Amino acid sequence: MSLINVSNLTFSYDGSYDDIFSDVSFQIDTAWKLGFCGRNGRGKTTFLKLLMGDYEYRGMISASVKFDYFPFAVADKSQDTMSILTTIASEAPVWQIQKELSKLAIAEDALYRPFQTLSNGEQTKALLAGLFLRSDNFLLIDEPTNHLDMAARDTVARYLNNKSGFIIVSHDRAFLDICVDHILSINKANIEIMTGNFSTWWKQKKRQDAYELAQNEQLGQEIGRLKESMDRTGRWSDKAESNKFGFNPRKSENMNRRPYEAAKSAKMMKQAKNTEKRRQRNIDEKSKLLKNIETADDLKIIPLIYHTPNIITVENLTIAYDKREIITNLTFTLQQGERLALRGGNGSGKSSLIKLICGEDIPHTGTINIGTKLIVSYVPQDTSFLTGDLKSHAEKYQIDETLFKSILRKLDFSRTQFDKDMRDFSAGQKKKVLLAGSLCQPAHVYIWDEPLNFIDVLSRMQIEELIIKFKPTLLFVEHDRAFCENIATKTIDLLTF
């Protein structure tokens, strides 16, 4: 067993007044399968980069292992997969590479194809296999599930469950439940580590939050009493100070009283200050209990009622690229109030179908009937086009700026983010911008293409509660199993050809 020791770690980005980490200390056992959780922007990826030595920091990080980071940058993707993997894991023989890939359900022929011809999911699995084949290295895995469909997530989760010695950042609850045995969470007020998977941690967090909320009123009253007592002590010492003035030393009854009153006043003021310090420490200590509750305010959406039950009808739809059919003879109807999940492996045509419904020029046969004057709110997968500040984004897309920023605040945006360029946002924050914009738009149907990529667990739960409460008509693609099972009223499985 060896340990990764973090002592008094403090870090902030150049030009920022806010610390990402401030004097934090903890230990990680290198034999753990450690899931890393926390709201977007709390510093999960930053911490992995600090372990890699990419940034300067104050404090100390010590470890007896070497770190590898995923996603791994492949310099030349035109090489065949075997050449890339033998470069990554130079000590591993070919048979071992083949065996490792078979555990991840990658066909052997993928080894001899150019790496760039593999799907995103296949690339993810191949690189994970190569990195785990390195000896004596501790793997830092940063959100691997974003390019994995539901079946591939299950495969990778089972694979990781048979490994040890890694930290994985993921917001997929079902995925973490399978593959981790410890949770490291960055909370509002501290960093904590506990034994168990995500569900174990979440139950403990809800119990802790319930306890803190139950104590909130009592603590508030106690803090109020302490502050009132401090005020009384202050008034008491002020009165004592005033008593040493106003004496006439020529009058016999006042002789020698001023030195006495001065000494008495000094003593009482010292006592008052000491009492004030003790009570302030008491107030600070009691206030700490109230600082770690994650606020997850209710979100709202304004779904519009359409004048007919049928919203979208698809009949005998076939989509093909270069004569290769990716969807064949698909027929379905989306009715008002339904929440339809499109499921299928990578390359099964889910995004192509959504883009076609949203009006893009996608080669197809068959018919798509979209309701007359149907108002659609669309959230795409891609966030790379986001630039500028939030105010200009709201103006560009004719979104109510106040409502837009209010929703982002509820999704854990700080006010300091409002004036930043969106290019500097984390991937999860960018996705929240698109979702918040969609929630601002009254619409008959909401079409979301992988809306939860990079978004933290607590925000996912907020969005689930929103959908269950307001019941919008929704057509969506998402690989988060728990999310789909909780909100979908109807599912269409698209086959991969």
CSV table of C-alpha atoms in Angstrom, one decimal:
chain,number,residue,atom,x,y,z
A,1,MET,CA,0.0,0.0,0.0
A,2,SER,CA,1.2,3.5,-0.7
A,3,LEU,CA,-0.4,6.9,-0.2
A,4,ILE,CA,-1.0,10.1,-2.2
A,5,ASN,CA,-0.6,12.9,0.4
A,6,VAL,CA,-2.1,16.3,-0.1
A,7,SER,CA,-1.1,18.9,2.5
A,8,ASN,CA,-2.2,22.5,2.8
A,9,LEU,CA,-2.9,22.7,-0.9
A,10,THR,CA,-3.8,26.2,-2.2
A,11,PHE,CA,-4.3,27.0,-5.9
A,12,SER,CA,-5.9,29.7,-8.0
A,13,TYR,CA,-5.6,30.5,-11.7
A,14,ASP,CA,-3.6,33.5,-12.8
A,15,GLY,CA,-5.7,36.7,-12.7
A,16,SER,CA,-8.3,35.1,-10.5
A,17,TYR,CA,-9.1,36.4,-7.0
A,18,ASP,CA,-10.8,33.2,-6.0
A,19,ASP,CA,-8.9,30.1,-4.8
A,20,ILE,CA,-10.0,26.8,-6.3
A,21,PHE,CA,-8.4,25.1,-3.3
A,22,SER,CA,-7.6,26.8,0.0
A,23,ASP,CA,-5.3,25.0,2.5
A,24,VAL,CA,-6.9,21.6,2.0
A,25,SER,CA,-5.3,18.3,3.2
A,26,PHE,CA,-6.2,14.7,2.7
A,27,GLN,CA,-4.8,11.3,1.8
A,28,ILE,CA,-5.6,8.8,-1.0
A,29,ASP,CA,-4.7,5.1,-0.9
A,30,THR,CA,-3.3,4.1,-4.3
A,31,ALA,CA,-5.2,0.7,-4.1
A,32,TRP,CA,-8.6,2.5,-4.1
A,33,LYS,CA,-11.0,2.7,-7.0
A,34,LEU,CA,-11.9,6.3,-6.3
A,35,GLY,CA,-14.9,8.2,-7.7
A,36,PHE,CA,-14.5,12.0,-7.8
A,37,CYS,CA,-17.7,14.0,-7.5
A,38,GLY,CA,-18.6,17.7,-7.2
A,39,ARG,CA,-20.4,20.5,-8.8
A,40,ASN,CA,-19.1,21.9,-12.1
A,41,GLY,CA,-16.3,24.4,-11.6
A,42,ARG,CA,-15.3,23.1,-8.2
A,43,GLY,CA,-11.9,21.9,-9.4
A,44,LYS,CA,-12.1,18.2,-10.2
A,45,THR,CA,-10.1,18.4,-13.5
A,46,THR,CA,-7.9,21.1,-12.0
A,47,PHE,CA,-6.9,18.7,-9.2
A,48,LEU,CA,-6.1,15.9,-11.7
A,49,LYS,CA,-3.9,18.4,-13.5
A,50,LEU,CA,-2.2,19.4,-10.3
A,51,LEU,CA,-1.4,15.7,-9.7
A,52,MET,CA,0.1,15.7,-13.2
A,53,GLY,CA,2.3,18.7,-12.3
A,54,ASP,CA,0.7,20.9,-14.9
A,55,TYR,CA,0.3,23.9,-12.6
A,56,GLU,CA,2.2,25.6,-9.8
A,57,TYR,CA,0.6,25.6,-6.4
A,58,ARG,CA,1.3,26.2,-2.7
A,59,GLY,CA,1.4,23.4,-0.2
A,60,MET,CA,2.6,19.9,-0.9
A,61,ILE,CA,1.5,16.8,-3.0
A,62,SER,CA,3.6,13.7,-2.5
A,63,ALA,CA,3.2,10.3,-4.1
A,64,SER,CA,5.3,7.2,-4.8
A,65,VAL,CA,3.5,6.4,-8.0
A,66,LYS,CA,3.6,8.0,-11.5
A,67,PHE,CA,0.4,9.5,-12.9
A,68,ASP,CA,-1.2,8.9,-16.3
A,69,TYR,CA,-4.0,11.1,-17.5
A,70,PHE,CA,-7.1,10.1,-19.6
A,71,PRO,CA,-8.1,11.4,-22.1
A,72,PHE,CA,-4.7,10.5,-23.6
A,73,ALA,CA,-3.5,12.8,-26.5
A,74,VAL,CA,-2.7,10.7,-29.6
A,75,ALA,CA,-0.3,12.6,-31.8
A,76,ASP,CA,-1.0,10.8,-35.1
A,77,LYS,CA,-4.4,9.2,-35.4
A,78,SER,CA,-3.7,7.9,-38.9
A,79,GLN,CA,-1.5,5.1,-37.3
A,80,ASP,CA,-3.2,1.8,-36.8
A,81,THR,CA,-4.5,1.1,-33.3
A,82,MET,CA,-1.9,-1.6,-32.5
A,83,SER,CA,1.0,0.8,-33.2
A,84,ILE,CA,-0.5,3.4,-30.9
A,85,LEU,CA,-1.1,0.9,-28.1
A,86,THR,CA,2.4,-0.6,-28.3
A,87,THR,CA,3.8,3.0,-28.0
A,88,ILE,CA,1.6,3.6,-24.9
A,89,ALA,CA,2.3,0.2,-23.3
A,90,SER,CA,5.7,-0.6,-24.7
A,91,GLU,CA,6.3,-3.5,-22.2
A,92,ALA,CA,3.0,-5.3,-23.1
A,93,PRO,CA,3.2,-8.2,-25.6
A,94,VAL,CA,0.7,-8.3,-28.4
A,95,TRP,CA,-1.3,-11.2,-26.8
A,96,GLN,CA,-1.8,-9.1,-23.7
A,97,ILE,CA,-3.0,-6.1,-25.6
A,98,GLN,CA,-5.5,-8.4,-27.5
A,99,LYS,CA,-6.7,-9.9,-24.2
A,100,GLU,CA,-7.2,-6.5,-22.6
A,101,LEU,CA,-9.2,-5.2,-25.6
A,102,SER,CA,-11.4,-8.3,-25.5
A,103,LYS,CA,-12.4,-7.4,-22.0
A,104,LEU,CA,-13.8,-4.2,-23.4
A,105,ALA,CA,-15.6,-5.9,-26.2
A,106,ILE,CA,-13.4,-4.4,-29.0
A,107,ALA,CA,-13.1,-6.6,-32.1
A,108,GLU,CA,-9.6,-7.8,-32.9
A,109,ASP,CA,-9.7,-6.2,-36.4
A,110,ALA,CA,-9.9,-2.8,-34.7
A,111,LEU,CA,-6.2,-3.2,-33.8
A,112,TYR,CA,-5.2,-3.1,-37.4
A,113,ARG,CA,-7.4,-0.3,-38.6
A,114,PRO,CA,-6.3,3.4,-38.5
A,115,PHE,CA,-7.1,4.8,-35.1
A,116,GLN,CA,-9.1,7.6,-36.5
A,117,THR,CA,-11.6,5.2,-38.1
A,118,LEU,CA,-12.6,3.9,-34.7
A,119,SER,CA,-15.7,5.4,-33.2
A,120,ASN,CA,-15.3,7.7,-30.2
A,121,GLY,CA,-16.4,4.9,-27.9
A,122,GLU,CA,-13.9,2.4,-29.4
A,123,GLN,CA,-11.1,5.0,-29.1
A,124,THR,CA,-12.0,5.6,-25.4
A,125,LYS,CA,-11.9,1.9,-24.6
A,126,ALA,CA,-8.7,1.2,-26.5
A,127,LEU,CA,-6.8,4.1,-24.8
A,128,LEU,CA,-8.1,2.9,-21.3
A,129,ALA,CA,-6.8,-0.6,-22.1
A,130,GLY,CA,-3.4,0.8,-23.2
A,131,LEU,CA,-3.0,3.0,-20.1
A,132,PHE,CA,-3.9,0.1,-17.7
A,133,LEU,CA,-1.3,-2.0,-19.4
A,134,ARG,CA,1.4,0.3,-18.1
A,135,SER,CA,3.1,-1.0,-15.0
A,136,ASP,CA,3.2,0.9,-11.7
A,137,ASN,CA,1.2,3.8,-12.9
A,138,PHE,CA,-1.8,5.4,-11.2
A,139,LEU,CA,-4.5,6.4,-13.7
A,140,LEU,CA,-6.4,9.7,-13.6
A,141,ILE,CA,-9.6,9.2,-15.7
A,142,ASP,CA,-11.4,12.4,-16.5
A,143,GLU,CA,-15.1,11.9,-17.6
A,144,PRO,CA,-14.7,8.9,-19.9
A,145,THR,CA,-18.4,8.3,-20.3
A,146,ASN,CA,-19.2,11.3,-22.5
A,147,HIS,CA,-18.4,9.3,-25.7
A,148,LEU,CA,-19.9,6.0,-24.5
A,149,ASP,CA,-23.4,4.7,-25.2
A,150,MET,CA,-25.3,2.9,-22.5
A,151,ALA,CA,-24.0,-0.6,-23.3
A,152,ALA,CA,-20.4,0.7,-23.6
A,153,ARG,CA,-20.7,2.4,-20.2
A,154,ASP,CA,-21.8,-0.9,-18.6
A,155,THR,CA,-18.8,-2.6,-20.3
A,156,VAL,CA,-16.3,0.0,-19.1
A,157,ALA,CA,-17.8,0.0,-15.6
A,158,ARG,CA,-17.4,-3.7,-15.2
A,159,TYR,CA,-13.8,-3.5,-16.6
A,160,LEU,CA,-12.9,-0.8,-14.1
A,161,ASN,CA,-14.4,-2.8,-11.3
A,162,ASN,CA,-11.8,-5.5,-11.9
A,163,LYS,CA,-9.0,-2.9,-11.7
A,164,SER,CA,-7.6,-0.9,-8.8
A,165,GLY,CA,-5.5,2.2,-8.4
A,166,PHE,CA,-7.3,5.0,-10.2
A,167,ILE,CA,-9.3,8.2,-9.7
A,168,ILE,CA,-12.3,8.6,-12.0
A,169,VAL,CA,-14.3,11.8,-12.6
A,170,SER,CA,-17.8,10.9,-13.7
A,171,HIS,CA,-21.3,12.2,-13.1
A,172,ASP,CA,-23.1,9.0,-14.1
A,173,ARG,CA,-24.6,7.5,-10.9
A,174,ALA,CA,-25.2,4.0,-12.3
A,175,PHE,CA,-21.7,3.9,-13.7
A,176,LEU,CA,-20.0,4.9,-10.4
A,177,ASP,CA,-22.1,2.4,-8.5
A,178,ILE,CA,-20.5,-0.4,-10.5
A,179,CYS,CA,-16.9,0.6,-10.6
A,180,VAL,CA,-15.8,2.5,-7.4
A,181,ASP,CA,-15.2,1.6,-3.8
A,182,HIS,CA,-14.5,5.1,-2.4
A,183,ILE,CA,-15.9,8.6,-3.1
A,184,LEU,CA,-13.9,11.8,-3.0
A,185,SER,CA,-16.3,14.8,-3.1
A,186,ILE,CA,-15.5,18.5,-3.3
A,187,ASN,CA,-18.2,20.1,-1.2
A,188,LYS,CA,-19.1,23.8,-0.7
A,189,ALA,CA,-17.0,24.0,2.5
A,190,ASN,CA,-14.6,21.1,2.5
A,191,ILE,CA,-13.3,18.0,0.8
A,192,GLU,CA,-14.3,14.6,2.1
A,193,ILE,CA,-13.5,11.0,1.4
A,194,MET,CA,-15.7,8.0,2.4
A,195,THR,CA,-15.9,4.3,1.7
A,196,GLY,CA,-18.5,3.0,-0.7
A,197,ASN,CA,-20.0,3.8,-4.1
A,198,PHE,CA,-22.0,6.7,-5.2
A,199,SER,CA,-25.3,5.5,-3.8
A,200,THR,CA,-23.7,4.9,-0.4
A,201,TRP,CA,-22.2,8.4,-0.4
A,202,TRP,CA,-25.5,10.0,-1.6
A,203,LYS,CA,-27.5,8.4,1.2
A,204,GLN,CA,-24.9,9.6,3.7
A,205,LYS,CA,-25.0,13.1,2.2
A,206,LYS,CA,-28.8,13.3,2.4
A,207,ARG,CA,-28.7,12.2,6.1
A,208,GLN,CA,-26.1,14.8,6.8
A,209,ASP,CA,-28.1,17.5,4.9
A,210,ALA,CA,-31.2,16.5,6.8
A,211,TYR,CA,-29.4,16.8,10.1
A,212,GLU,CA,-28.0,20.2,9.2
A,213,LEU,CA,-31.4,21.5,8.0
A,214,ALA,CA,-33.0,20.2,11.2
A,215,GLN,CA,-30.5,22.1,13.2
A,216,ASN,CA,-30.7,25.2,11.1
A,217,GLU,CA,-33.5,27.0,13.1
A,218,GLN,CA,-32.0,26.0,16.5
A,219,LEU,CA,-28.5,27.1,15.4
A,220,GLY,CA,-29.9,30.4,14.0
A,221,GLN,CA,-31.5,31.1,17.3
A,222,GLU,CA,-28.3,30.3,19.3
A,223,ILE,CA,-26.2,32.4,17.0
A,224,GLY,CA,-28.7,35.3,17.4
A,225,ARG,CA,-28.5,34.9,21.2
A,226,LEU,CA,-24.7,34.9,21.1
A,227,LYS,CA,-24.7,38.1,19.0
A,228,GLU,CA,-27.2,39.7,21.4
A,229,SER,CA,-25.0,38.8,24.3
A,230,MET,CA,-21.9,40.2,22.5
A,231,ASP,CA,-23.9,43.5,22.1
A,232,ARG,CA,-24.7,43.5,25.8
A,233,THR,CA,-21.1,42.9,26.8
A,234,GLY,CA,-20.0,45.7,24.5
A,235,ARG,CA,-22.5,48.1,26.1
A,236,TRP,CA,-21.4,47.0,29.5
A,237,SER,CA,-17.7,47.8,28.8
A,238,ASP,CA,-18.6,51.1,27.1
A,239,LYS,CA,-20.5,52.1,30.3
A,240,ALA,CA,-17.5,51.2,32.5
A,241,GLU,CA,-15.3,53.2,30.2
A,242,SER,CA,-17.5,56.2,30.6
A,243,ASN,CA,-17.5,56.0,34.4
A,244,LYS,CA,-13.9,57.0,34.7
A,245,PHE,CA,-14.8,60.5,33.3
A,246,GLY,CA,-16.8,63.2,35.1
A,247,PHE,CA,-15.2,63.0,38.5
A,248,ASN,CA,-14.0,66.2,40.2
A,249,PRO,CA,-10.8,65.3,42.0
A,250,ARG,CA,-11.1,68.4,44.3
A,251,LYS,CA,-14.1,67.0,46.0
A,252,SER,CA,-13.2,64.7,48.8
A,253,GLU,CA,-15.7,62.0,47.9
A,254,ASN,CA,-14.1,61.7,44.5
A,255,MET,CA,-10.5,61.6,45.6
A,256,ASN,CA,-8.6,58.6,44.2
A,257,ARG,CA,-11.6,57.4,42.3
A,258,ARG,CA,-10.4,58.2,38.8
A,259,PRO,CA,-7.4,55.7,38.9
A,260,TYR,CA,-9.7,53.1,40.4
A,261,GLU,CA,-12.4,53.6,37.8
A,262,ALA,CA,-9.7,53.6,35.0
A,263,ALA,CA,-8.3,50.3,36.3
A,264,LYS,CA,-11.8,48.8,36.7
A,265,SER,CA,-12.7,50.0,33.1
A,266,ALA,CA,-9.5,48.5,31.6
A,267,LYS,CA,-10.2,45.2,33.3
A,268,MET,CA,-13.8,45.1,32.2
A,269,MET,CA,-12.9,46.0,28.6
A,270,LYS,CA,-10.3,43.2,28.6
A,271,GLN,CA,-12.9,40.7,29.9
A,272,ALA,CA,-15.4,42.0,27.3
A,273,LYS,CA,-12.9,41.5,24.5
A,274,ASN,CA,-12.0,38.0,25.6
A,275,THR,CA,-15.7,37.1,26.0
A,276,GLU,CA,-16.4,38.5,22.5
A,277,LYS,CA,-13.6,36.4,21.0
A,278,ARG,CA,-14.9,33.2,22.7
A,279,ARG,CA,-18.5,33.9,21.5
A,280,GLN,CA,-17.3,34.8,18.0
A,281,ARG,CA,-15.4,31.5,17.9
A,282,ASN,CA,-18.6,29.8,19.0
A,283,ILE,CA,-20.6,31.5,16.4
A,284,ASP,CA,-18.1,30.5,13.7
A,285,GLU,CA,-18.1,26.9,14.9
A,286,LYS,CA,-21.9,26.7,14.8
A,287,SER,CA,-22.1,28.4,11.5
A,288,LYS,CA,-19.8,25.8,9.9
A,289,LEU,CA,-22.7,23.2,10.2
A,290,LEU,CA,-24.8,25.3,7.8
A,291,LYS,CA,-22.1,25.8,5.1
A,292,ASN,CA,-22.0,22.4,3.5
A,293,ILE,CA,-25.6,22.0,2.3
A,294,GLU,CA,-25.7,22.0,-1.5
A,295,THR,CA,-28.4,24.3,-2.5
A,296,ALA,CA,-30.4,22.9,-5.4
A,297,ASP,CA,-33.3,25.3,-5.9
A,298,ASP,CA,-36.2,24.1,-8.0
A,299,LEU,CA,-36.1,24.9,-11.7
A,300,LYS,CA,-39.0,25.9,-13.8
A,301,ILE,CA,-40.0,25.4,-17.4
A,302,ILE,CA,-42.9,26.8,-19.4
A,303,PRO,CA,-44.2,24.1,-21.8
A,304,LEU,CA,-46.8,25.3,-24.2
A,305,ILE,CA,-50.0,23.3,-25.0
A,306,TYR,CA,-50.3,22.2,-28.6
A,307,HIS,CA,-53.8,22.2,-30.3
A,308,THR,CA,-53.6,18.5,-31.4
A,309,PRO,CA,-52.3,15.4,-29.6
A,310,ASN,CA,-49.7,14.5,-32.3
A,311,ILE,CA,-46.6,16.6,-32.2
A,312,ILE,CA,-44.2,14.7,-34.6
A,313,THR,CA,-45.0,11.7,-36.8
A,314,VAL,CA,-42.2,9.8,-38.6
A,315,GLU,CA,-43.1,7.1,-41.2
A,316,ASN,CA,-40.8,4.6,-43.0
A,317,LEU,CA,-37.8,6.8,-42.4
A,318,THR,CA,-34.5,5.8,-43.8
A,319,ILE,CA,-31.3,7.8,-43.3
A,320,ALA,CA,-28.2,6.9,-45.3
A,321,TYR,CA,-24.7,8.3,-45.8
A,322,ASP,CA,-22.6,7.1,-48.8
A,323,LYS,CA,-25.2,4.4,-49.5
A,324,ARG,CA,-24.8,3.1,-45.9
A,325,GLU,CA,-28.1,3.0,-44.1
A,326,ILE,CA,-27.9,4.0,-40.5
A,327,ILE,CA,-31.7,4.1,-39.9
A,328,THR,CA,-34.0,1.9,-41.8
A,329,ASN,CA,-37.8,2.1,-42.1
A,330,LEU,CA,-38.3,3.8,-38.7
A,331,THR,CA,-41.9,4.7,-37.8
A,332,PHE,CA,-43.1,6.4,-34.6
A,333,THR,CA,-45.3,9.2,-33.2
A,334,LEU,CA,-44.4,11.7,-30.5
A,335,GLN,CA,-47.5,12.8,-28.7
A,336,GLN,CA,-48.1,15.7,-26.4
A,337,GLY,CA,-46.9,15.0,-22.9
A,338,GLU,CA,-44.6,12.1,-23.9
A,339,ARG,CA,-40.9,12.0,-23.0
A,340,LEU,CA,-39.4,9.9,-25.7
A,341,ALA,CA,-35.8,8.6,-25.3
A,342,LEU,CA,-33.9,7.6,-28.4
A,343,ARG,CA,-31.5,4.8,-27.5
A,344,GLY,CA,-28.8,3.1,-29.5
A,345,GLY,CA,-25.1,2.5,-29.9
A,346,ASN,CA,-22.6,5.0,-31.3
A,347,GLY,CA,-23.4,5.5,-35.0
A,348,SER,CA,-27.0,4.3,-34.8
A,349,GLY,CA,-28.3,7.6,-36.2
A,350,LYS,CA,-29.7,9.2,-33.0
A,351,SER,CA,-28.2,12.7,-33.6
A,352,SER,CA,-28.9,12.5,-37.4
A,353,LEU,CA,-32.6,11.9,-36.6
A,354,ILE,CA,-32.7,14.8,-34.2
A,355,LYS,CA,-31.0,17.2,-36.6
A,356,LEU,CA,-33.4,16.1,-39.4
A,357,ILE,CA,-36.4,16.8,-37.2
A,358,CYS,CA,-34.9,20.2,-36.3
A,359,GLY,CA,-34.7,21.1,-40.0
A,360,GLU,CA,-31.1,20.3,-41.0
A,361,ASP,CA,-30.5,18.9,-44.5
A,362,ILE,CA,-29.9,15.2,-43.8
A,363,PRO,CA,-30.2,12.7,-46.7
A,364,HIS,CA,-33.3,10.5,-46.1
A,365,THR,CA,-36.4,8.8,-47.5
A,366,GLY,CA,-39.7,8.5,-45.9
A,367,THR,CA,-41.8,11.2,-44.3
A,368,ILE,CA,-41.6,13.5,-41.2
A,369,ASN,CA,-44.7,15.4,-40.3
A,370,ILE,CA,-44.2,18.2,-37.8
A,371,GLY,CA,-47.1,20.1,-36.4
A,372,THR,CA,-48.0,23.5,-38.0
A,373,LYS,CA,-46.5,26.4,-36.1
A,374,LEU,CA,-44.9,24.0,-33.7
A,375,ILE,CA,-42.4,25.8,-31.4
A,376,VAL,CA,-39.3,23.8,-30.7
A,377,SER,CA,-36.5,24.4,-28.2
A,378,TYR,CA,-33.3,22.6,-29.2
A,379,VAL,CA,-30.2,21.8,-27.2
A,380,PRO,CA,-27.4,20.4,-29.4
A,381,GLN,CA,-24.4,18.2,-28.3
A,382,ASP,CA,-21.8,20.7,-29.5
A,383,THR,CA,-20.9,23.7,-27.2
A,384,SER,CA,-17.8,24.9,-29.1
A,385,PHE,CA,-19.6,27.8,-30.7
A,386,LEU,CA,-20.2,29.5,-27.3
A,387,THR,CA,-18.2,32.7,-27.1
A,388,GLY,CA,-18.6,36.1,-25.4
A,389,ASP,CA,-20.4,36.8,-22.1
A,390,LEU,CA,-23.8,35.7,-20.9
A,391,LYS,CA,-25.4,39.1,-21.6
A,392,SER,CA,-24.5,39.0,-25.3
A,393,HIS,CA,-25.6,35.4,-25.5
A,394,ALA,CA,-29.0,36.3,-24.1
A,395,GLU,CA,-29.4,39.2,-26.5
A,396,LYS,CA,-28.3,37.1,-29.5
A,397,TYR,CA,-30.9,34.3,-28.8
A,398,GLN,CA,-33.6,36.8,-27.5
A,399,ILE,CA,-33.6,35.2,-24.0
A,400,ASP,CA,-34.8,37.1,-21.0
A,401,GLU,CA,-31.4,37.9,-19.4
A,402,THR,CA,-32.7,38.1,-15.8
A,403,LEU,CA,-34.5,34.7,-16.1
A,404,PHE,CA,-31.5,33.2,-17.9
A,405,LYS,CA,-29.0,34.2,-15.2
A,406,SER,CA,-31.5,33.2,-12.4
A,407,ILE,CA,-31.6,29.7,-13.8
A,408,LEU,CA,-27.8,29.5,-14.0
A,409,ARG,CA,-27.5,30.6,-10.4
A,410,LYS,CA,-29.8,27.7,-9.5
A,411,LEU,CA,-27.5,25.5,-11.4
A,412,ASP,CA,-24.6,26.6,-9.2
A,413,PHE,CA,-23.1,29.4,-11.3
A,414,SER,CA,-21.4,32.1,-9.2
A,415,ARG,CA,-22.0,35.7,-10.0
A,416,THR,CA,-18.3,36.1,-11.0
A,417,GLN,CA,-19.0,33.8,-14.0
A,418,PHE,CA,-21.5,36.3,-15.5
A,419,ASP,CA,-18.9,38.6,-16.9
A,420,LYS,CA,-16.4,35.9,-18.1
A,421,ASP,CA,-16.0,34.8,-21.7
A,422,MET,CA,-17.8,31.5,-22.2
A,423,ARG,CA,-14.7,30.1,-23.9
A,424,ASP,CA,-13.2,30.0,-20.4
A,425,PHE,CA,-16.1,28.0,-18.9
A,426,SER,CA,-15.7,24.3,-18.0
A,427,ALA,CA,-17.4,21.8,-20.4
A,428,GLY,CA,-20.2,21.3,-17.8
A,429,GLN,CA,-20.8,25.0,-17.5
A,430,LYS,CA,-21.1,25.4,-21.2
A,431,LYS,CA,-23.7,22.7,-21.3
A,432,LYS,CA,-25.6,24.4,-18.5
A,433,VAL,CA,-25.7,27.6,-20.6
A,434,LEU,CA,-27.5,25.8,-23.4
A,435,LEU,CA,-29.9,24.1,-21.0
A,436,ALA,CA,-30.7,27.3,-19.2
A,437,GLY,CA,-31.4,29.0,-22.5
A,438,SER,CA,-33.8,26.2,-23.4
A,439,LEU,CA,-35.6,26.4,-20.1
A,440,CYS,CA,-36.1,30.1,-20.7
A,441,GLN,CA,-38.0,29.4,-23.9
A,442,PRO,CA,-41.7,28.5,-23.9
A,443,ALA,CA,-42.1,25.7,-26.4
A,444,HIS,CA,-44.4,22.9,-27.5
A,445,VAL,CA,-41.6,20.4,-27.6
A,446,TYR,CA,-38.0,20.3,-26.2
A,447,ILE,CA,-35.5,18.4,-28.2
A,448,TRP,CA,-32.2,17.7,-26.3
A,449,ASP,CA,-29.2,15.8,-27.8
A,450,GLU,CA,-27.1,14.4,-24.9
A,451,PRO,CA,-28.0,17.3,-22.6
A,452,LEU,CA,-26.1,15.9,-19.6
A,453,ASN,CA,-22.6,15.6,-21.0
A,454,PHE,CA,-20.2,16.9,-18.4
A,455,ILE,CA,-23.0,18.1,-16.1
A,456,ASP,CA,-22.6,17.4,-12.4
A,457,VAL,CA,-24.8,14.9,-10.5
A,458,LEU,CA,-26.7,17.4,-8.4
A,459,SER,CA,-27.7,19.4,-11.5
A,460,ARG,CA,-28.8,16.2,-13.2
A,461,MET,CA,-31.1,15.5,-10.3
A,462,GLN,CA,-32.5,19.1,-10.5
A,463,ILE,CA,-33.3,18.6,-14.2
A,464,GLU,CA,-35.0,15.3,-13.5
A,465,GLU,CA,-37.2,16.9,-10.8
A,466,LEU,CA,-38.0,19.7,-13.2
A,467,ILE,CA,-39.1,17.3,-16.0
A,468,ILE,CA,-41.2,15.1,-13.6
A,469,LYS,CA,-42.9,18.1,-12.1
A,470,PHE,CA,-43.7,20.1,-15.3
A,471,LYS,CA,-44.1,17.2,-17.7
A,472,PRO,CA,-42.9,18.9,-20.9
A,473,THR,CA,-43.1,17.1,-24.2
A,474,LEU,CA,-39.5,15.9,-24.7
A,475,LEU,CA,-37.5,14.1,-27.4
A,476,PHE,CA,-34.1,13.3,-26.1
A,477,VAL,CA,-30.9,11.3,-26.5
A,478,GLU,CA,-29.1,10.5,-23.3
A,479,HIS,CA,-26.8,7.6,-22.1
A,480,ASP,CA,-27.2,8.2,-18.3
A,481,ARG,CA,-29.2,5.1,-17.4
A,482,ALA,CA,-30.6,6.5,-14.1
A,483,PHE,CA,-31.8,9.7,-15.9
A,484,CYS,CA,-33.5,7.7,-18.7
A,485,GLU,CA,-35.2,5.3,-16.3
A,486,ASN,CA,-36.5,8.1,-14.2
A,487,ILE,CA,-38.0,10.4,-16.8
A,488,ALA,CA,-38.7,8.5,-20.1
A,489,THR,CA,-42.3,7.6,-20.7
A,490,LYS,CA,-41.4,5.9,-24.1
A,491,THR,CA,-38.3,4.5,-25.6
A,492,ILE,CA,-37.2,3.8,-29.2
A,493,ASP,CA,-34.1,1.5,-29.7
A,494,LEU,CA,-32.2,2.2,-32.8
A,495,LEU,CA,-30.0,-0.6,-34.1
A,496,THR,CA,-26.4,-0.2,-35.1
A,497,PHE,CA,-25.7,-1.6,-38.5
